XYZ file of C-alpha atoms in Angstrom:
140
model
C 76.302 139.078 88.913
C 73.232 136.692 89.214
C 75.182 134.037 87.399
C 78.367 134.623 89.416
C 76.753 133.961 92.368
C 75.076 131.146 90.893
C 78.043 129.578 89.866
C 79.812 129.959 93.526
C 77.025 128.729 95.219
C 76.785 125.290 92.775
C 80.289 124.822 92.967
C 81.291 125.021 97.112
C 77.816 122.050 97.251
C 79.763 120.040 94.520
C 83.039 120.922 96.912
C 80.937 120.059 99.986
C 79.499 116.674 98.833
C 82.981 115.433 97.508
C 84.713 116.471 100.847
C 81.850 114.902 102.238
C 82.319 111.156 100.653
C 85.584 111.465 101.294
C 88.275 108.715 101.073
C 88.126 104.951 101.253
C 91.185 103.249 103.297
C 90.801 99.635 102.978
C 92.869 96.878 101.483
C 95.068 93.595 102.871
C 97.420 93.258 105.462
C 99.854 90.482 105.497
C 103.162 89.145 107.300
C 106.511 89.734 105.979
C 105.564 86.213 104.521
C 103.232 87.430 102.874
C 100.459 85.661 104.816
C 97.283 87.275 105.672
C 96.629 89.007 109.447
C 93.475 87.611 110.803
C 91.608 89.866 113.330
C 94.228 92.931 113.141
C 93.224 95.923 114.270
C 93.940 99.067 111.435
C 93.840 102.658 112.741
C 94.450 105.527 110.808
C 94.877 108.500 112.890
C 95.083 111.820 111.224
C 94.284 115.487 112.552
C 91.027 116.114 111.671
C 90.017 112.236 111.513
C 90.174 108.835 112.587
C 89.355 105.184 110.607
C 89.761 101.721 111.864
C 88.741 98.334 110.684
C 89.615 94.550 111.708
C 91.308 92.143 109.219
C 88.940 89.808 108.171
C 90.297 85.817 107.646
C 91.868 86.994 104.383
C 93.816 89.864 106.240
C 90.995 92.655 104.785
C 90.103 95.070 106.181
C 87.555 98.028 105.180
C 87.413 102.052 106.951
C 84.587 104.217 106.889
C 85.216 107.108 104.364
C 87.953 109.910 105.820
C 88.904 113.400 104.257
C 92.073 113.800 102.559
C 95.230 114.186 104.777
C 98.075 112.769 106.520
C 97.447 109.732 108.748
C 99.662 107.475 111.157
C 98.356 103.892 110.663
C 98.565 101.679 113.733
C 98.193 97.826 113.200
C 97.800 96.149 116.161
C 98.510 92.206 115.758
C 98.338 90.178 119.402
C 100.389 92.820 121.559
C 102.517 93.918 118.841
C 102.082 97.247 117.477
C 103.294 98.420 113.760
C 103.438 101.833 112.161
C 103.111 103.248 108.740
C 102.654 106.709 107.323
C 99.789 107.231 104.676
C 99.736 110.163 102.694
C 95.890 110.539 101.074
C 96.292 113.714 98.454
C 92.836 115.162 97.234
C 93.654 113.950 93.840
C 94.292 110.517 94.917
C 91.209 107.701 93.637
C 88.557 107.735 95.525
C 88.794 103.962 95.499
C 92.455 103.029 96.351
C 93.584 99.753 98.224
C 96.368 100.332 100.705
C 98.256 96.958 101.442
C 100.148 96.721 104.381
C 103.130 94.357 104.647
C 104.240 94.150 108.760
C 107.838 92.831 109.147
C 108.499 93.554 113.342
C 107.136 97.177 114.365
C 107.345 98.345 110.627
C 104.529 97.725 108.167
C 105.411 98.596 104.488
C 102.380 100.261 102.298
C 101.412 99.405 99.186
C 99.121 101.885 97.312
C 96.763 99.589 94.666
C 94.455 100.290 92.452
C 93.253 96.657 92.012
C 90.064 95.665 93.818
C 91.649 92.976 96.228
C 88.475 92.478 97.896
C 86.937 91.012 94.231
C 90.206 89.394 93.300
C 89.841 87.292 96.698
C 86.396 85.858 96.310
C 87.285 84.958 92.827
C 90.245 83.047 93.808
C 88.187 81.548 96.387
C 85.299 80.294 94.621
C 87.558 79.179 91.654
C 88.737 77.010 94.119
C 85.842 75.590 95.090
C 83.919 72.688 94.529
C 80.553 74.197 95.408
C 78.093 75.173 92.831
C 76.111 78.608 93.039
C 73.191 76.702 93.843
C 75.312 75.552 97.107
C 75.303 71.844 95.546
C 78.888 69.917 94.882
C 79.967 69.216 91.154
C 80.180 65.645 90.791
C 83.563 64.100 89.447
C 83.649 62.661 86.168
């Protein structure tokens, strides 16, 4: 009985502490050009919770961590005000991008598993012509 107990009691912490981390919603939005936002406003409403964010200059954006559920996402760009569903199942990745593409007062979602956030500063400093140490390469 000891052991039974035991085992109930380890496993609703380990329940408690994964509930507890809960979900990551974070990823890009973009126009239906596939442009990034800058300085959008995400919100995703659900019933027991709430996340929101602002697009960074790349169009990312980054939520606090949320329990699994169903959540309304509002994107607010100027005065203009999109909707998308989101759909976060307790088997989903804890670490899952969700892109939004806003075309009028839609905004398509893209679930991605791709770190977009790494991807970008890669692509950025690839492109660069500053050194780590913050000096220029020379031409040659």
């Amino acid at each position: 009985m000891r052991k039974f107990l035991l085992f109930i009691l380890v496993f609703t912490a380990l329940g408690q502490t994964s509930f507890a981390q809960g979900f990551i919603i974070s990823g890009r939005v973009v126009d239906k050009n596939n442009k990034p936002l800058k300085k959008a406003l995400v919100q995703a409403v659900g019933s027991e919770s709430m996340g929101f964010a602002t697009t960074n200059d790349d169009g990312l954006y980054f939520t606090a961590a949320v329990p699994a559920g169903k959540y309304e996402v509002i994107i607010k760009v100027d005065s203009t005000h999109c909707l998308a569903k989101l759909d976060i199942a307790p088997t989903d990745p804890k670490k899952r991008f969700y892109n939004f593409r806003v075309n009028g007062k839609n905004a398509e979602l893209t679930k991605t598993d791709k770190d977009v956030f790494m991807e970008t500063a890669l692509n950025k400093m690839q492109g660069s012509t500053d050194r780590v140490d913050g000096r220029k390469n020379r031409k040659r």
